[in-house]
Coordinates of C-alpha atoms in Angstrom, one line a residue:
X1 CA 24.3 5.1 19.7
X2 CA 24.5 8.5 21.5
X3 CA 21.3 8.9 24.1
X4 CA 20.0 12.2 24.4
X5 CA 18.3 14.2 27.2
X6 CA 14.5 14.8 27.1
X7 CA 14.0 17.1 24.5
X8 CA 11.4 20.2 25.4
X9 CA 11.0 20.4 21.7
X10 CA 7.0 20.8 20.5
X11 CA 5.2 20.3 17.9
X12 CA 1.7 20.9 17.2
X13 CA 1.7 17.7 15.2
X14 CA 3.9 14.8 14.6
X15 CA 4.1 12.3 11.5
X16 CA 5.7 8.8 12.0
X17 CA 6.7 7.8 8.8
X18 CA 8.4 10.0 6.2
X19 CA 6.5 8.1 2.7
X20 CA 3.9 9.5 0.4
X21 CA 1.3 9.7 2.8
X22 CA 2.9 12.5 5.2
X23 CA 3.7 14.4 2.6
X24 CA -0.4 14.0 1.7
X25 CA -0.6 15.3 5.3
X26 CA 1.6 18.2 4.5
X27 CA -0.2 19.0 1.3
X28 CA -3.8 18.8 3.1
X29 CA -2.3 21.3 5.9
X30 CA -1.2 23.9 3.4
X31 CA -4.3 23.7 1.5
X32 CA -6.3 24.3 4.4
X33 CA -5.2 28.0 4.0
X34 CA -5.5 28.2 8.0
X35 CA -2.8 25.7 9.2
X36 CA -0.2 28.1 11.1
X37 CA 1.5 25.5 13.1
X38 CA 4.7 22.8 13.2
X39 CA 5.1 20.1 12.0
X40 CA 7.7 17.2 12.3
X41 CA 8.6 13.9 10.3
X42 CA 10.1 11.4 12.1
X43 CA 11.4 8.7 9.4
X44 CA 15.1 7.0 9.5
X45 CA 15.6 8.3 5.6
X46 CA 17.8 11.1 4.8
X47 CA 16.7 14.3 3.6
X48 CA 17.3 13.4 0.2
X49 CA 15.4 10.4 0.0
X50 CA 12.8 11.5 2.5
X51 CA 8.7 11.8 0.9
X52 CA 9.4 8.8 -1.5
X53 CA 8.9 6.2 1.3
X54 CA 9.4 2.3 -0.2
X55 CA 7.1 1.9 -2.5
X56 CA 8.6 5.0 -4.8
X57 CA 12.3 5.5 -3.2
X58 CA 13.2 2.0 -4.1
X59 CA 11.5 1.1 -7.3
X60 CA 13.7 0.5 -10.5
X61 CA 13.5 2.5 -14.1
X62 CA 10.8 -0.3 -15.2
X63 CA 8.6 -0.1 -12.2
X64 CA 5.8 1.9 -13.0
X65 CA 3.0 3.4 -11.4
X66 CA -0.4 1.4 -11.5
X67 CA -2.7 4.3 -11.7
X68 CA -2.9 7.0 -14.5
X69 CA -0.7 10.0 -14.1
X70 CA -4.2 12.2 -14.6
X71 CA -5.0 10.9 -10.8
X72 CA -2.3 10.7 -8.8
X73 CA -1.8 14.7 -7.9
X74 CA -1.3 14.9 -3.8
X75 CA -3.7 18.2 -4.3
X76 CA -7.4 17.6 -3.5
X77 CA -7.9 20.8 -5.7
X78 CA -6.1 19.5 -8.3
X79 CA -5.8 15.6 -8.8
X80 CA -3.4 16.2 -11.7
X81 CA -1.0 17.9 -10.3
X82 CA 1.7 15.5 -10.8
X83 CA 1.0 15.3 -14.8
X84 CA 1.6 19.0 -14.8
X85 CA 4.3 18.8 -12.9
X86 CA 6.1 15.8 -15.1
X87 CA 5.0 18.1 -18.1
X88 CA 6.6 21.3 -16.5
X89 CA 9.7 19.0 -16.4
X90 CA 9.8 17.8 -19.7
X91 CA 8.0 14.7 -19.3
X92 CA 5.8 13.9 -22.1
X93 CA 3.0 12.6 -21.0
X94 CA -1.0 12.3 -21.1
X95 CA -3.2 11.7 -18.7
X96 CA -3.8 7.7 -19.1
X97 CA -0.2 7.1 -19.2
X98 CA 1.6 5.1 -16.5
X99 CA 4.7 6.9 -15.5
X100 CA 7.8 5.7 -13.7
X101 CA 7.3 5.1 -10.2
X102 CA 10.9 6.4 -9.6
X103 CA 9.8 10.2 -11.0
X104 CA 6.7 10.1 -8.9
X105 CA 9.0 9.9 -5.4
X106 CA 11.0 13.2 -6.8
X107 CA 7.9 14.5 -7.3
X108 CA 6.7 13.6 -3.8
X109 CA 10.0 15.4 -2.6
X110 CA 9.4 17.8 -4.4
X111 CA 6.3 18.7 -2.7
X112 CA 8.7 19.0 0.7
X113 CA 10.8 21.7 -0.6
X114 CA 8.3 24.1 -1.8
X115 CA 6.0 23.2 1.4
X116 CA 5.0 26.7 3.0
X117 CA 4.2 24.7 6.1
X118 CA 6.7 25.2 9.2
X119 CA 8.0 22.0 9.4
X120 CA 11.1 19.6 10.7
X121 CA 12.8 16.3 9.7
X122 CA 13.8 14.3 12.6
X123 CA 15.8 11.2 11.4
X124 CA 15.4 8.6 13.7
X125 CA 12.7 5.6 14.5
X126 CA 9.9 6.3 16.6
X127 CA 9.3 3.3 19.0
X128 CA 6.9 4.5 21.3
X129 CA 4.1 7.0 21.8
X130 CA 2.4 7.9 25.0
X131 CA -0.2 10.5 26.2
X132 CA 1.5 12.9 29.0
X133 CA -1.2 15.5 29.9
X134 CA -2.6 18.0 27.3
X135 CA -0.5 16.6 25.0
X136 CA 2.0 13.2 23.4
X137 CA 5.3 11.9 24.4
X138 CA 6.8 10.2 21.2
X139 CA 10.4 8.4 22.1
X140 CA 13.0 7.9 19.7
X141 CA 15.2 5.3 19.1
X142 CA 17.9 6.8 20.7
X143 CA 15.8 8.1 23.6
X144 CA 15.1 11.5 22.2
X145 CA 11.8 12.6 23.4
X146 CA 9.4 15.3 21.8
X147 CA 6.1 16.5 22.7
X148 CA 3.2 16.5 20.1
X149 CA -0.2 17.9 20.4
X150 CA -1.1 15.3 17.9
X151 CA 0.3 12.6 16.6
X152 CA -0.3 11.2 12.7
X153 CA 0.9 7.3 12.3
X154 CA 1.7 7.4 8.8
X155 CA 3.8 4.1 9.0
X156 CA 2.8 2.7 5.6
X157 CA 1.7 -1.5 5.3
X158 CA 2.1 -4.2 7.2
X159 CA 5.6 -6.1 6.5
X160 CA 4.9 -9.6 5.5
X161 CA 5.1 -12.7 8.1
X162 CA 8.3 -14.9 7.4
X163 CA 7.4 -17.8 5.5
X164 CA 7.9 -21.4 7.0
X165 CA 11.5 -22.4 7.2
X166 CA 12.4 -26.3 8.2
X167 CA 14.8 -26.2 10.7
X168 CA 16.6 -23.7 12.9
X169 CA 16.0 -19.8 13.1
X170 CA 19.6 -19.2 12.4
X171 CA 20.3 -21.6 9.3
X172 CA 18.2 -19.1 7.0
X173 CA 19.7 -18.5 4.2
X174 CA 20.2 -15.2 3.2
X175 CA 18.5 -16.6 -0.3
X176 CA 15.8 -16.8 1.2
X177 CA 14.4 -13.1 1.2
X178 CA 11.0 -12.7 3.9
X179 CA 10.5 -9.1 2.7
X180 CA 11.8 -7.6 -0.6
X181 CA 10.6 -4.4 0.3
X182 CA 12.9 -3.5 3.7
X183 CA 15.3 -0.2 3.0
X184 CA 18.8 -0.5 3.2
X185 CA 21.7 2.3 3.1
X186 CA 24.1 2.1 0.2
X187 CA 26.8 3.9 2.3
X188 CA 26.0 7.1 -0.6
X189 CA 23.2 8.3 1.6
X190 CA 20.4 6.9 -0.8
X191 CA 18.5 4.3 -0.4
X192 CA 17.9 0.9 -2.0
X193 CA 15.9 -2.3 -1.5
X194 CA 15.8 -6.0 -2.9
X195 CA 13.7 -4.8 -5.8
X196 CA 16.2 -2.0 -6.7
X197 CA 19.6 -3.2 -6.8
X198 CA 20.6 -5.9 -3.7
X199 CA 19.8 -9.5 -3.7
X200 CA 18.6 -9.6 -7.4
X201 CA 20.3 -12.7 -8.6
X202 CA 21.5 -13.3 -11.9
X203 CA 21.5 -16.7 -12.3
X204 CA 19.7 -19.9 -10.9
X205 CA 16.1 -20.8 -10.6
X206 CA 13.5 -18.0 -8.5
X207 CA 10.6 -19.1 -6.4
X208 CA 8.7 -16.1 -5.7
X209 CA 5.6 -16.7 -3.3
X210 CA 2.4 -14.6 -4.0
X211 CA 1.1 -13.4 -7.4
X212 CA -0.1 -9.7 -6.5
X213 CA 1.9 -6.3 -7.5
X214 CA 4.7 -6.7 -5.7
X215 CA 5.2 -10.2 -7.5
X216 CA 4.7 -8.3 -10.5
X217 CA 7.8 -5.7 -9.2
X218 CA 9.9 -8.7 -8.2
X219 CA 9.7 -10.0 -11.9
X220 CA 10.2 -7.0 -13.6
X221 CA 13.6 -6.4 -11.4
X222 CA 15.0 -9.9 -12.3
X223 CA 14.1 -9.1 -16.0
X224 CA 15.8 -5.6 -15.7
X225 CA 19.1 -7.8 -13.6
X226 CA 19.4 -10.0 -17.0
X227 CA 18.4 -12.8 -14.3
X228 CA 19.4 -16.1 -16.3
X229 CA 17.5 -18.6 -14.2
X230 CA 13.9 -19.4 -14.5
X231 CA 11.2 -17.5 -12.6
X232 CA 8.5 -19.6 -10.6
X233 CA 5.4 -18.3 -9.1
X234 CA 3.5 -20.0 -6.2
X235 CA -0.2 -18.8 -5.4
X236 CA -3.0 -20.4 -3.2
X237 CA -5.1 -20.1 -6.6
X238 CA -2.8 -18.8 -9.1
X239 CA -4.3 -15.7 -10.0
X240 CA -2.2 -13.0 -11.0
X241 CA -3.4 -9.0 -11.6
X242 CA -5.2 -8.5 -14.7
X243 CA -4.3 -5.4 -17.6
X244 CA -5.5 -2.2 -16.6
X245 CA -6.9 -1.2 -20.1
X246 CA -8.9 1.6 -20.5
X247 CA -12.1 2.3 -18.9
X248 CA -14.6 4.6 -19.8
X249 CA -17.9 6.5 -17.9
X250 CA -20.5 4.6 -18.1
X251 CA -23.4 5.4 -19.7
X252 CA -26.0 7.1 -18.0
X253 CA -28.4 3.9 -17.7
X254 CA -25.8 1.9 -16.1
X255 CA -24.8 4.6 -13.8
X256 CA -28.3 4.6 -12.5
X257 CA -28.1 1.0 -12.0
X258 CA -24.8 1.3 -10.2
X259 CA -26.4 3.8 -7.8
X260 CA -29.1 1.6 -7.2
X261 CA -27.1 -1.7 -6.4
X262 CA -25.2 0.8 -4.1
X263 CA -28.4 1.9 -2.5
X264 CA -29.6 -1.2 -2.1
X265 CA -26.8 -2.8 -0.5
X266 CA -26.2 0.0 1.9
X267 CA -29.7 -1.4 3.7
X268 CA -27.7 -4.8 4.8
X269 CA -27.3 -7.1 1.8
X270 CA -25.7 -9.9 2.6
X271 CA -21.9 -10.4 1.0
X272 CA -23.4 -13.3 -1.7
X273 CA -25.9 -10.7 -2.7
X274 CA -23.4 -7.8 -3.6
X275 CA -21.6 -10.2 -5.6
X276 CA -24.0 -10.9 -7.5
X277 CA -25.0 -7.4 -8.0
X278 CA -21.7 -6.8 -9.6
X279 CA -21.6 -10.2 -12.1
X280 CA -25.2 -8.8 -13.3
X281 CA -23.9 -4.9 -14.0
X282 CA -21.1 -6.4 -15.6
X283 CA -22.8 -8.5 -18.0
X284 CA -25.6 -6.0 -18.3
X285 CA -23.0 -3.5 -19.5
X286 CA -20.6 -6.1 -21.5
X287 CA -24.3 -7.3 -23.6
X288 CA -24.3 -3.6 -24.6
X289 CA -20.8 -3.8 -25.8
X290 CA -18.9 -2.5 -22.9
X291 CA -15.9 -3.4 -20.6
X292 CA -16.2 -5.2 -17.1
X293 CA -13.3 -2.4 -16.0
X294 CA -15.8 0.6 -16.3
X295 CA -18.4 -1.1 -13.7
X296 CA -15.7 -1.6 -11.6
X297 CA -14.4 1.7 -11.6
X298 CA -18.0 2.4 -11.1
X299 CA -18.3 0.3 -7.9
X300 CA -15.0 1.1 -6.6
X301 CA -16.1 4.9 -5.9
X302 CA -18.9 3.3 -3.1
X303 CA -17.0 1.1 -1.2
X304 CA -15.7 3.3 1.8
X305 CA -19.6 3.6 2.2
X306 CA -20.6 0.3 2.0
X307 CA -17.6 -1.2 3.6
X308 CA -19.0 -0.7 7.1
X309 CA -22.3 -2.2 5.8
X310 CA -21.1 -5.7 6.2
X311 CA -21.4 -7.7 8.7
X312 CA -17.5 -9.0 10.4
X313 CA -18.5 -12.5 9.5
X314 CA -18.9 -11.2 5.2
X315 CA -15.9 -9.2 6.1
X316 CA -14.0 -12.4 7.2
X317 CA -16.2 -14.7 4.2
X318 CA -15.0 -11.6 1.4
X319 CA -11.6 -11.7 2.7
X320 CA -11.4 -15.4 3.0
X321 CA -13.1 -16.1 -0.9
X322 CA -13.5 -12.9 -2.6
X323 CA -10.4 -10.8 -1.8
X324 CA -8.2 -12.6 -4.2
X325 CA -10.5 -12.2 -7.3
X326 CA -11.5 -8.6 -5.9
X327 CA -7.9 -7.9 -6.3
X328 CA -6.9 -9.0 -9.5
X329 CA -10.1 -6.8 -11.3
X330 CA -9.1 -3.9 -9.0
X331 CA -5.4 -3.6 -8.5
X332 CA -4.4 -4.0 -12.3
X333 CA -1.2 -3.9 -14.6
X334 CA -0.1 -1.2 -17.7
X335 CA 0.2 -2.7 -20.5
X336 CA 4.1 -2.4 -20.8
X337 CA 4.3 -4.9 -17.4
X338 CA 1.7 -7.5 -19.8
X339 CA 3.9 -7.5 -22.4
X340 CA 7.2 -8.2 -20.1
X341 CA 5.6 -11.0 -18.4
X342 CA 4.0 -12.5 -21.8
X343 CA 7.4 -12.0 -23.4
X344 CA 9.2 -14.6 -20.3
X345 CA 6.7 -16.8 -20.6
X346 CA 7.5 -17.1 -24.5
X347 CA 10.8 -17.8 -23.6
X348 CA 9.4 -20.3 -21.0
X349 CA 11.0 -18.6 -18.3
X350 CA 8.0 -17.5 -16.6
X351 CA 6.4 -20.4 -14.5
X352 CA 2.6 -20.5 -12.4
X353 CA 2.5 -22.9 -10.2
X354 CA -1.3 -22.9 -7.4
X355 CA -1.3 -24.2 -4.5
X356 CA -0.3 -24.3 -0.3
X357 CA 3.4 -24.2 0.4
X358 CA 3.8 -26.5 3.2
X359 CA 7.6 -25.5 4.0
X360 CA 11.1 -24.4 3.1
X361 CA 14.5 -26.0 3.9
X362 CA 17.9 -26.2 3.1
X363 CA 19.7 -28.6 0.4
X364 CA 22.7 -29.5 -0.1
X365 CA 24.4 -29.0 -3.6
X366 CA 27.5 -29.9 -5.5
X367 CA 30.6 -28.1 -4.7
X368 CA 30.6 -24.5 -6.0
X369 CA 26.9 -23.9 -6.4
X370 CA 25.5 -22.3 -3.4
X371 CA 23.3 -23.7 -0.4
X372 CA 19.7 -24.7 -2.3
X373 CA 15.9 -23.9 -1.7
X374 CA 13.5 -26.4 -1.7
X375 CA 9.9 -25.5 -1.4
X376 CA 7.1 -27.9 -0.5
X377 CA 3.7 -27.6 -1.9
X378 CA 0.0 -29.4 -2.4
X379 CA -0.8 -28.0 -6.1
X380 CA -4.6 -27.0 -5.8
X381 CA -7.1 -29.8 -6.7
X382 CA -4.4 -32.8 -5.4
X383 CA -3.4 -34.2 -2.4
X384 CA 0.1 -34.9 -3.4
X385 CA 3.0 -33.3 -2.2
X386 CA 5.5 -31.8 -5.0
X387 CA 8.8 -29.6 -4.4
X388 CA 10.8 -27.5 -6.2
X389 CA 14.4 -26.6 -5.9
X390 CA 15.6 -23.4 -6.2
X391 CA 18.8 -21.2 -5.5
X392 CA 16.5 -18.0 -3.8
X393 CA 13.1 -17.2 -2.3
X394 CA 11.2 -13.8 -2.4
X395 CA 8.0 -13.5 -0.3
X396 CA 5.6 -11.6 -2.1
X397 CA 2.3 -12.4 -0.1
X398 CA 1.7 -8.9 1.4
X399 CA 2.0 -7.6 5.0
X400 CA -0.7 -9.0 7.3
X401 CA -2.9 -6.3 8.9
X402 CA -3.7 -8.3 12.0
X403 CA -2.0 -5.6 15.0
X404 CA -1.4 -8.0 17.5
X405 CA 1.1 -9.6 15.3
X406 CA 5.4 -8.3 15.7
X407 CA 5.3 -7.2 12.1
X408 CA 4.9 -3.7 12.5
X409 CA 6.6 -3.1 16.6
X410 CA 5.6 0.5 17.0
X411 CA 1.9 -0.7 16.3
X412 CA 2.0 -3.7 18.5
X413 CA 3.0 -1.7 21.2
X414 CA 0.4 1.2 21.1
X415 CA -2.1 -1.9 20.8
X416 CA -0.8 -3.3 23.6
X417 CA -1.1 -0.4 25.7
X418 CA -4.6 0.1 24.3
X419 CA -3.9 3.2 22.5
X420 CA -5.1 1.2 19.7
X421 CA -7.8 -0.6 19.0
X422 CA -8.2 -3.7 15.9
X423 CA -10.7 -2.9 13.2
X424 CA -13.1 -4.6 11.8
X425 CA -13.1 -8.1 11.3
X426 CA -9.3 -7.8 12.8
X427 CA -7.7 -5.7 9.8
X428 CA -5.5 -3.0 11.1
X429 CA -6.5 0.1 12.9
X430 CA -10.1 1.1 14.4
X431 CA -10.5 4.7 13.0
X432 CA -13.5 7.4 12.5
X433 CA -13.7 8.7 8.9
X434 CA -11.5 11.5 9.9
X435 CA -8.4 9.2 10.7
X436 CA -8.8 9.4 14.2
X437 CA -8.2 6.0 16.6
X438 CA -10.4 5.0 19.4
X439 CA -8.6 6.7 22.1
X440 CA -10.1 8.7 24.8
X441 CA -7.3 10.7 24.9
X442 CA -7.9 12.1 21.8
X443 CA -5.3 13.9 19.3
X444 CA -4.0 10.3 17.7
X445 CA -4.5 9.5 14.5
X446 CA -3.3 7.3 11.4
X447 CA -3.8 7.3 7.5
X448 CA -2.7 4.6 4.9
X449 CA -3.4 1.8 4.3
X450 CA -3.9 0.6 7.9
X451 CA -7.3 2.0 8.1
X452 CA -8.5 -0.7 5.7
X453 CA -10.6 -2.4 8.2
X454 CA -12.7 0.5 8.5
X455 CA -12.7 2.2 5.3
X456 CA -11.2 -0.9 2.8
X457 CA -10.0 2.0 0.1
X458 CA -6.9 3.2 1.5
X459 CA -3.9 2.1 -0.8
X460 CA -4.1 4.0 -3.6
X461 CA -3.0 7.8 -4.1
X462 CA -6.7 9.1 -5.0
X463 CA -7.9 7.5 -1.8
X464 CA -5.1 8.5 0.5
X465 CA -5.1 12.6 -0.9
X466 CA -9.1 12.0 0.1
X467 CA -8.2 10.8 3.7
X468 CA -5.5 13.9 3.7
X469 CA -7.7 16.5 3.5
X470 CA -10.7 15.0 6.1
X471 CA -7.4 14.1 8.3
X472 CA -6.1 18.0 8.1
X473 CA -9.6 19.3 9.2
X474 CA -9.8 17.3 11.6
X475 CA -5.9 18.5 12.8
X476 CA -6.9 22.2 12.8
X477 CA -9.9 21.6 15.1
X478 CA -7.6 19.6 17.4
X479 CA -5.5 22.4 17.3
X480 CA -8.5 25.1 18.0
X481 CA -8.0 26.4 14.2
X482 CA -10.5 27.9 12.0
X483 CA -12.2 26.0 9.9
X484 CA -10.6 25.0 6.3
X485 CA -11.9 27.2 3.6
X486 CA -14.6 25.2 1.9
X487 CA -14.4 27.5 -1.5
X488 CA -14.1 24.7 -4.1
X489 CA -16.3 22.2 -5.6
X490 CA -13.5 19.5 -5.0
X491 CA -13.0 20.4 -1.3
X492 CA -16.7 19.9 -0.9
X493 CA -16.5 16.8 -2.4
X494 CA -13.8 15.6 -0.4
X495 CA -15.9 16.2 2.4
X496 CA -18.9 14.8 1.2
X497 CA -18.1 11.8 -1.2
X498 CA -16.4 8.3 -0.4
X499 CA -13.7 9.0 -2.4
X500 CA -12.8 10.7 -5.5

C-alpha cells in the first residue's frame, strides 16, 4: 500500500462513514440554504456503491425496508421524498408500503449526485482523528492526512462480538460466520455481504444465533438461496419481531392520556412505573377496540425526551429485562416477511429454539461432508445441557454499543485518547442533542445509531433525518455561518420536537 505525504487538503467538515446517515448530513447542509462550504466522505466503498452503506448496499431483492415508504424521505421538509421519488421512477407504490431495501440505497445515491453541496469522496479508512490547533487531523489508512474544521463520525452500528468458539483462534471455521453484515469486493467494483450473495449455503442444517431483524434478513437470504437444510434459531427468550400492521392516530382521548403518561414520567418515574403506564394505555385503547401498535407509535414519539429521565441503574434494569420485549413491539416485520417465515415453518424447516449458548466447536464428520458445528445450550427453564449439530453459524445478536470494546477500532481509539466519552448507562457515545461529543476541543461530532445512550431513538430513518438537521445547525455555527432559515412548520419542528 502506497504511503502518502501530509496532505494540506481542508475541509470545513469531514464525514467518516459513507452510509445513509452522511448523506442525511449532506441533505441537512443543503437544506440549510446557508451551507457554503466542503465537504468530504471518507468510506472504503466506491463511488458507485457509496450512500447505500450495509444495511441498503448489501441487501437482497426480498429484503425490505421495515418502515413505510411515506417516512423514510432524507428531507426534513419533506418526509416523503423517497415515495415520490420511487413514483417518479415508475415505482408503484403508496405510502404504507414496504419497498425494497435495495431501491432505497439508489435512492440514497441518488441524493449524492444531485447534491448542490461542494463535496469530495475520499476512498480509504479513517483510523485516527486528532485535534491540531484550530482545527482536526484525520489519518487514513494509508497515512494520508487532511485537515477538518469538523469532523462528523457517521460510522454506523456496533459489529457484533464473536461468539464463543472451543478451542484455538485459528481452527474457526469459515462456517462459522461472526458478522453477516461485513462488506466484501466482488472484484466488479460492487459490493456484496453474507446476506447478499457469499456464504449463503445451500444445503445442510443453519444455526443462526439471535432472533431480531437481522435474523429476520439472514432467513429471508437462505429462502431466496433455495437453502435445502433446516433453519434453527437460538434466543435467550425466543422472541422474534412481531407484524408491523397498520396503526392508526389515536383518538383524541387517548392522545391526551399519552401526553399525560409522558408528562408524568418526565418528573422521575421509576422504570416499573412507565411500564406500567404503557400495559394500561394499551388495554385502555384495545377495550375501545383499538390496536396495541397505535399506543406504541404514540409513545415512541417521547422517548428522546424521556430517555434522559431515567436513572443509569433503569437504564441498565430496561436494557437488562425490557429491551428484548421493547424491541419486538417496536422494531416490526411487513407482512410479506410473516408470510415467508410462516410458510418454513409449514414446511418444518423453520426451528425456535430459547435459551444460553454455552459454546461452539468443531466435529468431525464422515468423509465428504464438511467440518461440523456443534452448538451448546441450557434451553430456558432447564438446567440441562442440549447441542445441536450443524454445517454453519451466523451471529445475529447485534453489535454491542459498549466503546471500550475492539469492535468498532476507530472508536476505541478516540475513547482511548478521551476524545470520547461513554454514554449513559455505558451505550455508545456521550452526545448533546445537537450530535456534538463531550470534547473540550469542540468541532466533533457523531450521528447514528451510536448516540443511543443519550437519545435511545437513533436507528431508524425518521429519527436519523431529525438528528440531520439539529446536527447541520449546529455545523454552520461551528463554521461562523448564518443561521438556517427557519421558514417551515417542519423545520420548526425539527428543532423543537423529539422526533418526527
Amino acid at each position: 500500500m502506497p504511503v502518502y505525504p501530509f496532505s494540506q487538503a481542508y475541509y470545513d467538515v469531514v464525514v467518516i462513514g459513507g452510509g445513509a446517515s452522511a448523506v442525511a448530513v449532506l441533505v441537512a447542509l443543503e437544506e440549510t440554504g446557508d451551507f457554503r462550504g466542503s465537504v468530504a466522505i471518507i468510506d472504503p466503498a466506491s463511488r458507485l456503491s457509496l450512500g447505500q452503506g450495509v444495511a441498503y448496499g448489501a441487501a437482497r431483492s426480498t429484503h425490505l425496508l421495515n418502515v413505510p415508504a411515506g417516512r423514510m424521505g432524507l428531507s426534513i421538509h419533506n418526509p416523503a421524498d423517497f415515495l415520490q421519488w420511487a413514483r417518479a421512477h415508475g415505482v408503484k407504490a403508496q405510502a404504507e408500503d414496504f419497498l425494497p431495501r435495495r431501491l432505497y440505497g439508489s435512492y440514497l445515491s441518488s441524493h449524492l449526485v444531485t447534491s448542490s453541496v461542494n463535496w469530495s469522496h475520499l476512498r480509504g479508512e479513517a483510523v485516527d482523528v486528532q485535534p491540531t490547533g484550530a482545527c482536526w487531523l484525520v489519518t487514513l489508512n494509508d497515512q494520508r492526512r487532511f485537515r477538518a474544521g469538523a469532523v462528523v463520525l457517521a460510522v454506523g452500528g456496533p459489529a457484533s462480538a464473536p461468539l464463543p468458539w472451543s478451542g484455538p483462534t485459528d481452527s474457526r471455521p469459515n462456517t462459522l460466520i461472526d458478522d453477516p453484515w461485513p462488506l466484501y469486493s466482488d472484484g466488479d467494483d460492487r459490493w456484496i455481504s453474507s446476506l447478499s450473495a457469499r456464504l449463503v449455503p445451500t444445503s445442510g442444517p443453519v444455526l443462526i444465533i439471535g432472533s431480531g431483524l437481522t435474523m429476520i434478513d439472514m432467513v429471508l437470504s437462505l429462502r431466496q438461496a433455495r437453502a435445502a437444510g433446516d433453519i434453527h434459531v437460538l434466543s435467550r427468550r425466543g422472541l422474534w419481531p412481531l407484524p408491523y400492521g397498520t396503526s392508526s392516530p389515536l383518538p383524541p382521548e387517548m392522545a391526551t392520556a399519552v401526553k399525560l403518561w409522558a408528562l408524568s414520567a418526565r418528573q422521575g418515574q421509576p422504570l416499573s412505573r412507565l411500564w406500567q403506564g404503557i400495559r394500561h394505555l394499551i388495554r385502555q385503547h384495545q377495550g375501545n377496540g383499538g390496536d396495541w401498535r397505535d399506543v406504541i407509535e404514540a409513545v415512541r414519539h417521547h422517548l428522546p425526551a424521556l430517555w434522559p429521565v431515567l436513572s443509569d441503574d433503569d437504564k441498565r434494569r430496561f436494557l437488562r429485562h425490557g429491551l428484548p420485549y421493547w424491541s419486538i413491539h417496536r422494531h416490526r416485520l411487513p407482512e410479506q416477511h410473516v408470510e415467508t417465515l410462516n410458510a418454513l415453518r409449514q414446511e418444518g424447516r423453520l426451528h425456535s429454539h430459547k435459551g444460553r449458548l454455552h459454546g461452539l466447536s468443531a466435529i468431525e464428520r464422515q468423509t465428504g461432508r464438511p467440518l461440523g458445528i456443534k452448538a451448546e445450550f441450557t434451553p430456558r427453564g432447564r438446567g440441562t445441557v442440549e447441542h445441536l449439530t450443524v454445517d454453519w453459524v451466523y451471529n445475529c445478536t447485534g453489535g454491542s454499543f459498549d466503546i471500550s470494546k475492539p469492535e468498532s477500532p476507530l472508536i476505541q481509539r478516540l475513547w482511548q485518547k478521551g476524545l470520547l466519552q461513554q454514554g449513559p448507562a455505558g451505550l455508545g457515545v456521550d452526545v448533546n442533542t445537537s450530535g456534538c461529543v463531550g470534547s473540550e476541543h469542540g468541532g466533533l461530532y457523531l450521528i447514528g445509531p451510536l448516540a443511543r445512550g443519550r437519545q435511545w431513538e437513533t436507528t431508524a430513518m425518521p429519527d436519523i433525518r431529525v438528528q440531520a438537521a439539529r446536527l447541520a445547525t449546529s455545523l454552520l455555527r461551528h463554521q461562523g455561518g448564518k443561521s438556517p432559515r427557519r421558514n417551515t412548520v417542519a423545520w420548526l419542528r425539527a428543532q423543537l420536537s423529539p422526533s418526527l
